[in-house]
mmCIF file of C-alpha atoms in Angstrom:
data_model
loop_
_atom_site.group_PDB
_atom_site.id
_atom_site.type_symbol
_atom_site.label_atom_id
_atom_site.label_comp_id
_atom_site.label_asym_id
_atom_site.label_seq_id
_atom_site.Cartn_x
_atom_site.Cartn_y
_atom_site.Cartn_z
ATOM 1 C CA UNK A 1340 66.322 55.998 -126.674
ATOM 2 C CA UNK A 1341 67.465 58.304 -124.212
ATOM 3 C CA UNK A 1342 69.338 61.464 -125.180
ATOM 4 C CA UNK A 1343 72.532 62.703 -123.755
ATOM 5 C CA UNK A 1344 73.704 66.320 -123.323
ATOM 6 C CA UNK A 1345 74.957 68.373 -120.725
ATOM 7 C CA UNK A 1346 72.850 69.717 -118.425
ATOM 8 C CA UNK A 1347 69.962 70.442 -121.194
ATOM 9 C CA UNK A 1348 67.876 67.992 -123.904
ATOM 10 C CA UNK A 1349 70.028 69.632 -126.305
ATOM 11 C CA UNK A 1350 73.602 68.890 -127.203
ATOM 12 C CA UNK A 1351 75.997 72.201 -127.733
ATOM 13 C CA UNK A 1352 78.921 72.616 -129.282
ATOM 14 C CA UNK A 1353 81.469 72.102 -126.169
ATOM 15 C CA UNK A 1354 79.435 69.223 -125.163
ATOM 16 C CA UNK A 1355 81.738 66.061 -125.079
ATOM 17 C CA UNK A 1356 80.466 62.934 -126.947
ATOM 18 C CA UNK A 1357 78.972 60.575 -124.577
ATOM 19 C CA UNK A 1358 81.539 58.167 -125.232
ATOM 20 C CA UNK A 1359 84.747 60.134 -124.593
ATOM 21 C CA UNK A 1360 83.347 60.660 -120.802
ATOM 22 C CA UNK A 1361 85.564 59.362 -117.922
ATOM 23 C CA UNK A 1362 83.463 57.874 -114.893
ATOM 24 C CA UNK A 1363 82.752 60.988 -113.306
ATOM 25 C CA UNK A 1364 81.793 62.900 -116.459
ATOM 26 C CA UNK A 1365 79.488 60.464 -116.873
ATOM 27 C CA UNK A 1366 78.011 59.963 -113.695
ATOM 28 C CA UNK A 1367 77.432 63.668 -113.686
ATOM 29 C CA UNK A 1368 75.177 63.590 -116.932
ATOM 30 C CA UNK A 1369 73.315 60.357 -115.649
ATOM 31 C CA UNK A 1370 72.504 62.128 -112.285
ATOM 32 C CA UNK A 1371 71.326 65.105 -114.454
ATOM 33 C CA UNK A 1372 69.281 62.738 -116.824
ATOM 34 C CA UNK A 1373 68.147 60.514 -114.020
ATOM 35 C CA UNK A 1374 66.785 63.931 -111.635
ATOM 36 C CA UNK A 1375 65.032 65.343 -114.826
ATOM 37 C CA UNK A 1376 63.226 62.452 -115.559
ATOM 38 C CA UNK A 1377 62.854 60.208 -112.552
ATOM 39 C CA UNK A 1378 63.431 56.896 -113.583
ATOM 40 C CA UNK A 1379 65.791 55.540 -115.930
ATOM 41 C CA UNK A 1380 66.853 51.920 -117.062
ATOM 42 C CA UNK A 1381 70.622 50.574 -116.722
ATOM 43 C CA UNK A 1382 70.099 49.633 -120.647
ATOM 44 C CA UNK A 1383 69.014 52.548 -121.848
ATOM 45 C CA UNK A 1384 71.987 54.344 -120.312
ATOM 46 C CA UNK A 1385 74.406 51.893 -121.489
ATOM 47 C CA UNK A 1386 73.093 52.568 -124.934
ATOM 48 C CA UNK A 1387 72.979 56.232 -124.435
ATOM 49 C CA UNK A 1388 76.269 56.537 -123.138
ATOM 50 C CA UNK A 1389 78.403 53.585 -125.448
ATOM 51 C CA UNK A 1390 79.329 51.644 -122.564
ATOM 52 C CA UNK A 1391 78.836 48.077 -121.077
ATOM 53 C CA UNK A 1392 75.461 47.540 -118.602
ATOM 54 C CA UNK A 1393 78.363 46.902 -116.002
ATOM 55 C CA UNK A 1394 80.175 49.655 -116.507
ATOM 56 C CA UNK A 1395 76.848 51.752 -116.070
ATOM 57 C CA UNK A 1396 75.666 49.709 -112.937
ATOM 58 C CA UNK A 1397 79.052 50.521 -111.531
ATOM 59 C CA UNK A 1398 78.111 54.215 -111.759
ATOM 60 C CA UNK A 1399 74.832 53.598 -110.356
ATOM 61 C CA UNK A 1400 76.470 51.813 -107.443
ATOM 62 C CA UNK A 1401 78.238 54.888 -106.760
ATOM 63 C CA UNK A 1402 75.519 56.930 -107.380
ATOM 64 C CA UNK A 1403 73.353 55.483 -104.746
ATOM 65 C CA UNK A 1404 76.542 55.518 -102.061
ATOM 66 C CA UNK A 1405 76.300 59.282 -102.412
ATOM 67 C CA UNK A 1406 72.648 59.544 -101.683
ATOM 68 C CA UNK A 1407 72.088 60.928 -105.523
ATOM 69 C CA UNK A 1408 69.521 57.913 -106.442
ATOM 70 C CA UNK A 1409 68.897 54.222 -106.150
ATOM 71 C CA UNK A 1410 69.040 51.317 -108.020
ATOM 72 C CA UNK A 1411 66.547 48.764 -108.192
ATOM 73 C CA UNK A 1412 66.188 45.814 -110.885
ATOM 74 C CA UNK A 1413 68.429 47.597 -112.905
ATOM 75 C CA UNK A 1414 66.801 51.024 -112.765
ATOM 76 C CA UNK A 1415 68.030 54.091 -111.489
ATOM 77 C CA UNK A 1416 65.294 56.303 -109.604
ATOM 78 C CA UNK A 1417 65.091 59.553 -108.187
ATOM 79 C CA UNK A 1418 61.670 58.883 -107.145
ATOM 80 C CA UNK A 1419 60.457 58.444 -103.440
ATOM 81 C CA UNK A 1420 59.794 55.177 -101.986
ATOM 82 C CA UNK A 1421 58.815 53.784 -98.087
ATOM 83 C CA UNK A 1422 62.777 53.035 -97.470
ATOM 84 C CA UNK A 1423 64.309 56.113 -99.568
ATOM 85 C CA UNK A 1424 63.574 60.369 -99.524
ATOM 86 C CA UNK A 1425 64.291 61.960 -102.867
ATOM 87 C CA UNK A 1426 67.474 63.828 -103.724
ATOM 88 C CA UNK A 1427 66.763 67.344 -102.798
ATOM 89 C CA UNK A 1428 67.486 68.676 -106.775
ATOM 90 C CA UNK A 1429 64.533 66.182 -107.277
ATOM 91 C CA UNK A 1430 62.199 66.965 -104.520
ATOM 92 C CA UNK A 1431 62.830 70.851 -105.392
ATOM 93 C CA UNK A 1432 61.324 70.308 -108.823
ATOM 94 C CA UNK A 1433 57.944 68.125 -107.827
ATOM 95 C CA UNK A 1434 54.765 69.644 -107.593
ATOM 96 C CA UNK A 1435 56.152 73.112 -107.853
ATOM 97 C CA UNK A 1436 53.180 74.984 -108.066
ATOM 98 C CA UNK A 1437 51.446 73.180 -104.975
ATOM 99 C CA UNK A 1438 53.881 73.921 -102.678
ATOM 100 C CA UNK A 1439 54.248 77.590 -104.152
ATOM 101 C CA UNK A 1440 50.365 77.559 -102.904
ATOM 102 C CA UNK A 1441 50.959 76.043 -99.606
ATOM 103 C CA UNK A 1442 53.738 78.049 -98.788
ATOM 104 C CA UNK A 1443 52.223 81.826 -99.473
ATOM 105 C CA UNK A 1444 49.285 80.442 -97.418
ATOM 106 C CA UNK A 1445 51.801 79.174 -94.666
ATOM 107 C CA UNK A 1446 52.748 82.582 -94.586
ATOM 108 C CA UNK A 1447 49.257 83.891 -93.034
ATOM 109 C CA UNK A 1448 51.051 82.621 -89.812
ATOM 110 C CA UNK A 1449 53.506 84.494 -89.396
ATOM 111 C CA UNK A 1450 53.637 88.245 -88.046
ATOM 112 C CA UNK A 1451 56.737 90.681 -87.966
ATOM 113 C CA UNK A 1452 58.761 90.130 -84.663
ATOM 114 C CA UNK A 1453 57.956 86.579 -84.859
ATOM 115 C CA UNK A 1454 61.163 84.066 -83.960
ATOM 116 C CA UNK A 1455 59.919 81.526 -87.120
ATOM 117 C CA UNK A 1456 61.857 77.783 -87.541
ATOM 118 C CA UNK A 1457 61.564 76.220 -91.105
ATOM 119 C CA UNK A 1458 62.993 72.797 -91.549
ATOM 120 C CA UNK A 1459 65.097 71.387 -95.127
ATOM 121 C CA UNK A 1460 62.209 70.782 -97.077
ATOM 122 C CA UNK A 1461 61.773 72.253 -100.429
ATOM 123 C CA UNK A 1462 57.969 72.795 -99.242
ATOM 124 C CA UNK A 1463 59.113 75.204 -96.779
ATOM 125 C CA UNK A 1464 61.544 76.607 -98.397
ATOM 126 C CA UNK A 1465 58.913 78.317 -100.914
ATOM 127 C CA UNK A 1466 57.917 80.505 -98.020
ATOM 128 C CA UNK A 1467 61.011 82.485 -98.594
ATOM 129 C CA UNK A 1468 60.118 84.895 -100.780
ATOM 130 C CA UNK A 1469 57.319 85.852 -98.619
ATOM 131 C CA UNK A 1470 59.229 86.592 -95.784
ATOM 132 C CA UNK A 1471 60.658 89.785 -96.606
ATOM 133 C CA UNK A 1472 57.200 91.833 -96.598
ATOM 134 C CA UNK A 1473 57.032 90.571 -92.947
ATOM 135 C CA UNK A 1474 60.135 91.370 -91.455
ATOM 136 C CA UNK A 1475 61.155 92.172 -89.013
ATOM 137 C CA UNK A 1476 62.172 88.447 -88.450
ATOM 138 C CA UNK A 1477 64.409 86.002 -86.439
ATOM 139 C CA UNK A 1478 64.523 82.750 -88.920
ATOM 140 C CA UNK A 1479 66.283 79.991 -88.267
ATOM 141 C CA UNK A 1480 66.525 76.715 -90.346
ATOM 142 C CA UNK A 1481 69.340 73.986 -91.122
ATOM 143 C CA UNK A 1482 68.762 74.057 -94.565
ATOM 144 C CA UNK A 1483 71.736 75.252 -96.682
ATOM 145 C CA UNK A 1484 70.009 76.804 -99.315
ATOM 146 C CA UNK A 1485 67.629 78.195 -97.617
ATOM 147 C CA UNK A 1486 70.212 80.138 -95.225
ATOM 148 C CA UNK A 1487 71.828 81.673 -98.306
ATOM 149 C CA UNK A 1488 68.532 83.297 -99.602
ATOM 150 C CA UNK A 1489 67.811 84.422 -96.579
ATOM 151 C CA UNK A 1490 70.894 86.371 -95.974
ATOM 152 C CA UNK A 1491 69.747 88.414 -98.669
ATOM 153 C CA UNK A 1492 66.742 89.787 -96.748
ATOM 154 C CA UNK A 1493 66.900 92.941 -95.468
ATOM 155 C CA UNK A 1494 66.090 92.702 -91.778
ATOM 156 C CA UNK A 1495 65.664 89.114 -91.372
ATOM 157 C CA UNK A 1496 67.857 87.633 -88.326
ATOM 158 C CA UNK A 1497 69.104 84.896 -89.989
ATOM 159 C CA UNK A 1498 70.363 81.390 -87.351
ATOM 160 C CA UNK A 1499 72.013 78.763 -88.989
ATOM 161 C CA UNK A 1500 71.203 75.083 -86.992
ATOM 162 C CA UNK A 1501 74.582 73.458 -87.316
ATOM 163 C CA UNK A 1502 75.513 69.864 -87.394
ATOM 164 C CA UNK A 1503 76.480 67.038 -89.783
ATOM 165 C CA UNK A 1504 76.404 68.364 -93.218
ATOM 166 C CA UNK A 1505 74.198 65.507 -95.404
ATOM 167 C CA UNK A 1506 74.601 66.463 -99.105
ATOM 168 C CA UNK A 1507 71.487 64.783 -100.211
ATOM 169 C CA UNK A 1508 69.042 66.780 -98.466
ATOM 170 C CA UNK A 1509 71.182 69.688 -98.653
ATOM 171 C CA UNK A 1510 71.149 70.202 -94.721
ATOM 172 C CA UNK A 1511 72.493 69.706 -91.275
ATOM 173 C CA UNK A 1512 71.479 66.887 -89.337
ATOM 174 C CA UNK A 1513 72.480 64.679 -86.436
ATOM 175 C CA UNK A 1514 73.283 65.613 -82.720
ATOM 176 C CA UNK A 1515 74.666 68.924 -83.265
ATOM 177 C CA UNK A 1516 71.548 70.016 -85.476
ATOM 178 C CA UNK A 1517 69.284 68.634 -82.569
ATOM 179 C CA UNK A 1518 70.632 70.410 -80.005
ATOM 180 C CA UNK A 1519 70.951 73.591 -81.332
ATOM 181 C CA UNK A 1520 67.097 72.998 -81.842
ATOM 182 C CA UNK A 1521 66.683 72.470 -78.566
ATOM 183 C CA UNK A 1522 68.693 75.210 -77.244
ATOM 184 C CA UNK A 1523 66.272 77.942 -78.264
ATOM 185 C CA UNK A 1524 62.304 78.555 -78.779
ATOM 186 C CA UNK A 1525 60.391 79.881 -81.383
ATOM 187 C CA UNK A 1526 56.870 81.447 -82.223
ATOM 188 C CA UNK A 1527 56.274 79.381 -84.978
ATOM 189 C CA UNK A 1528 57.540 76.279 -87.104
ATOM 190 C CA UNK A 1529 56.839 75.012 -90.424
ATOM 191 C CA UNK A 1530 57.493 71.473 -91.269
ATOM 192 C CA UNK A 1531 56.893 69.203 -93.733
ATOM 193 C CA UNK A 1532 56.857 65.785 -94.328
ATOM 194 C CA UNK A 1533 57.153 62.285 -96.990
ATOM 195 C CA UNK A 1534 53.764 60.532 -96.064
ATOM 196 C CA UNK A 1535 50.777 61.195 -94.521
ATOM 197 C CA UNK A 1536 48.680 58.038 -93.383
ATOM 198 C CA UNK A 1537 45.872 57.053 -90.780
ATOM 199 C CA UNK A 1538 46.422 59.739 -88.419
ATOM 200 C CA UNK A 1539 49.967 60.506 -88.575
ATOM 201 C CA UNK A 1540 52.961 61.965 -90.726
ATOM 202 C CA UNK A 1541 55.938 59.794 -91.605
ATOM 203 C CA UNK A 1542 59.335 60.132 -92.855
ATOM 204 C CA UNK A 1543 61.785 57.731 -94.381
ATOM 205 C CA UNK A 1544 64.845 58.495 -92.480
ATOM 206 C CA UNK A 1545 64.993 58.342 -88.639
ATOM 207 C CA UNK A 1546 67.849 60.885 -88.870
ATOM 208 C CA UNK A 1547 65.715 63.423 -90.464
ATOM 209 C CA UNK A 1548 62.664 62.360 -88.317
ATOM 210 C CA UNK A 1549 64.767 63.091 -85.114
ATOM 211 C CA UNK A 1550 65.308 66.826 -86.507
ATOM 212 C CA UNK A 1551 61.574 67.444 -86.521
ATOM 213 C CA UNK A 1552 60.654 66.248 -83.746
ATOM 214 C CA UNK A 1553 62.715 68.400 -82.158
ATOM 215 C CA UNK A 1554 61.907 71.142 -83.798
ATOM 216 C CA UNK A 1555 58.320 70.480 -83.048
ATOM 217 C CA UNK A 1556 58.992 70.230 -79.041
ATOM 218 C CA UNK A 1557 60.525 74.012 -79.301
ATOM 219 C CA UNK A 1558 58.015 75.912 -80.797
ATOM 220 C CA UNK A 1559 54.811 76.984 -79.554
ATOM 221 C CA UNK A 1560 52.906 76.291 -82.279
ATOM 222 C CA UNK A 1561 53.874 74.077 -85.955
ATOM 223 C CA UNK A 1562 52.306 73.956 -89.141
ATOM 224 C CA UNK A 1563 52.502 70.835 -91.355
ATOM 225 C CA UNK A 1564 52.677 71.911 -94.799
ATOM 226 C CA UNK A 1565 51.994 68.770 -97.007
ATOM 227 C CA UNK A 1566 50.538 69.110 -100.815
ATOM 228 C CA UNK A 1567 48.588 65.554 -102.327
ATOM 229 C CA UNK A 1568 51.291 63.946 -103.239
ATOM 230 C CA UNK A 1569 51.651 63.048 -99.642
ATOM 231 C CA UNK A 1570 48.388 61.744 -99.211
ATOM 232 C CA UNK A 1571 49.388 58.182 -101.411
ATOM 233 C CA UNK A 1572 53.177 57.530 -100.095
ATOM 234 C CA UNK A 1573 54.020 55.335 -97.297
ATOM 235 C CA UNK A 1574 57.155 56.058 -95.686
ATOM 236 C CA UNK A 1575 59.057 53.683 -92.478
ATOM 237 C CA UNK A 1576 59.478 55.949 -89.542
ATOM 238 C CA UNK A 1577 55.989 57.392 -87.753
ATOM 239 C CA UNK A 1578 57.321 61.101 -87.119
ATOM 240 C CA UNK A 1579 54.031 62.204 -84.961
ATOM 241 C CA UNK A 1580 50.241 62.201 -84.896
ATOM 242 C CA UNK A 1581 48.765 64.936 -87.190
ATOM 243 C CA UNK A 1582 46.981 66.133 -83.992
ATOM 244 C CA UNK A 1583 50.378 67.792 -82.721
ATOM 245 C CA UNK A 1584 50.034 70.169 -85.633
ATOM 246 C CA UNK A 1585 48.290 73.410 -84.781
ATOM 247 C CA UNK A 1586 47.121 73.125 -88.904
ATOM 248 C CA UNK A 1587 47.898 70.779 -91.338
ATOM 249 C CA UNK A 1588 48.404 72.923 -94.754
ATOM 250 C CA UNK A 1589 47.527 71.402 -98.208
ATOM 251 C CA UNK A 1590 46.988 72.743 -101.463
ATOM 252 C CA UNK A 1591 43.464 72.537 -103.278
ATOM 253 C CA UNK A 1592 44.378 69.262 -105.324
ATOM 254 C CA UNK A 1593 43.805 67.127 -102.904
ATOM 255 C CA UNK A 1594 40.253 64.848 -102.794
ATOM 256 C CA UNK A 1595 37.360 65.721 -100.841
ATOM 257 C CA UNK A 1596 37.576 61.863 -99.370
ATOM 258 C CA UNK A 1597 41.281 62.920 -97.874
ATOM 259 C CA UNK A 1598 40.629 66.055 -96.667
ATOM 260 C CA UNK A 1599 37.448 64.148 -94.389
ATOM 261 C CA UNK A 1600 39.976 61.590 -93.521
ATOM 262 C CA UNK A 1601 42.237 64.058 -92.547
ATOM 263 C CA UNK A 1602 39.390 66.216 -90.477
ATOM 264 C CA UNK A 1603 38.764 62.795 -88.461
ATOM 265 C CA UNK A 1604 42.135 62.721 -86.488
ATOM 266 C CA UNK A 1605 41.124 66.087 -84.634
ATOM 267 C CA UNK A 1606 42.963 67.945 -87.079
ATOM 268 C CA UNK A 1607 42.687 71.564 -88.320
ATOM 269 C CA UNK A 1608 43.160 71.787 -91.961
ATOM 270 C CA UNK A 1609 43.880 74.591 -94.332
ATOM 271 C CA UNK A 1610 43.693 74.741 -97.798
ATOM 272 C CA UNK A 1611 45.900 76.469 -99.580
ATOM 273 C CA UNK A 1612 43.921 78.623 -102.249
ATOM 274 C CA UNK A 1613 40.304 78.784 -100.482
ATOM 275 C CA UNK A 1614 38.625 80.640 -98.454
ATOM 276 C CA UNK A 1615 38.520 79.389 -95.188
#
């Protein structure tokens, strides 16, 4: 049985009943419940919520029309797949401490007076904290989130990449994104990625695969930060071969067999937590 509160496992006092919710009440608490626990049945939210299976499929309809999840067989996921990236809420909360590892390693790379470029993924996006002891920096990224921490660092140049705002990734994407990429260069770039397979790095959206490879073309060198998770996804669109990557950047979780594999495509690898 799946339990029902606000934005916690635990009901409080102004918490409305489940019932008494109007659509969007209610499609709020099943985004919360779906995020927090990655999958989620169509029948077990009816029950949870006293309402039909329709009435709950209609909220998953909408649900997946905002990018929030998708709906499959009558489930409602959060989770990755080949066709479909993760809601960035989600994707911030997976493998936390791996890409907390990956990141502060990432970081090695990067030298005060550097220009650095950091992409919209939550992988990235750990390196953030790190940045201040570094500075000065020029930092540009089209992550939202991102831009707002980093306006709080003391002499950090901070260069928003502009575009079409896309609320499930929490970024800017499309034309105008890509060609304020390409307007500039930078030192360094840090990238990351959905899949990793035979040789190259793939992504599920050709919008967000377009970004990168921009970003890649402007920068003298990238890093691929990627933890294991990575290693056993597929994903549709081929971004680029791993050898374009001055290092590919994993954390210490991943199998001796995969790192080989990766070491065979002319590839530089770092991981995250050894010595190297």
């Amino acid at each position: 049985m799946v339990e029902v509160a606000g934005h916690s496992d635990e009901p409080s006092e102004n918490t409305p009943p489940a019932r008494a919710l109007g659509p969007e009440g209610r499609q709020a608490r099943i985004t919360d419940l779906v995020l927090r626990r990655g999958t989620v049945s169509a029948q077990e939210l009816a029950e949870a919520f006293g309402v039909s299976v329709m009435t709950i499929h209609r909220d998953l309809d909408e649900l997946q029309r905002q990018g929030v999840l998708r709906k499959a067989r009558g489930v409602a996921t959060a989770r990755p797949s080949g066709t479909f990236e993760s809601n960035v809420e989600f994707r911030a909360k997976a493998s936390v401490e791996a890409k907390r590892m990956i990141a502060q390693h990432a970081c090695r790379h990067v030298e005060p007076g550097m220009s650095v470029l950091i992409d919209d993924s939550t992988t990235a996006a750990q390196m953030l904290p790190h940045l201040a002891a570094l500075a000065p920096l020029t930092v540009a990224t089209n992550y939202l989130a991102a831009l707002v921490e980093l306006a709080r660092l003391r002499d950090v140049q901070v260069m928003a990449l502009g575009g079409h705002y896309d609320v499930q990734h929490d970024s800017f994407l499309g034309s105008g994104c890509i060609d304020a990429v390409r307007s500039m260069r930078f030192d360094v770039a840090f990238v990351s990625t959905s899949a990793v397979s035979e040789g190259y790095a793939f992504h599920q959206e050709d919008k967000i695969v377009a970004v990168k490879r921009a970003m890649v073309e402007v920068a003298a060198r990238t890093h691929l930060l990627i933890d294991h998770s990575k290693l056993t996804r597929s994903a549709l669109h081929r971004l680029l071969p791993l050898h374009r990557f001055a290092s590919v950047i994993v954390d210490a979780d991943v199998p001796a067999r995969d790192l080989a594999a990766l070491r065979e495509n002319d590839v530089r690898v770092e991981v995250a937590g050894r010595a190297e």
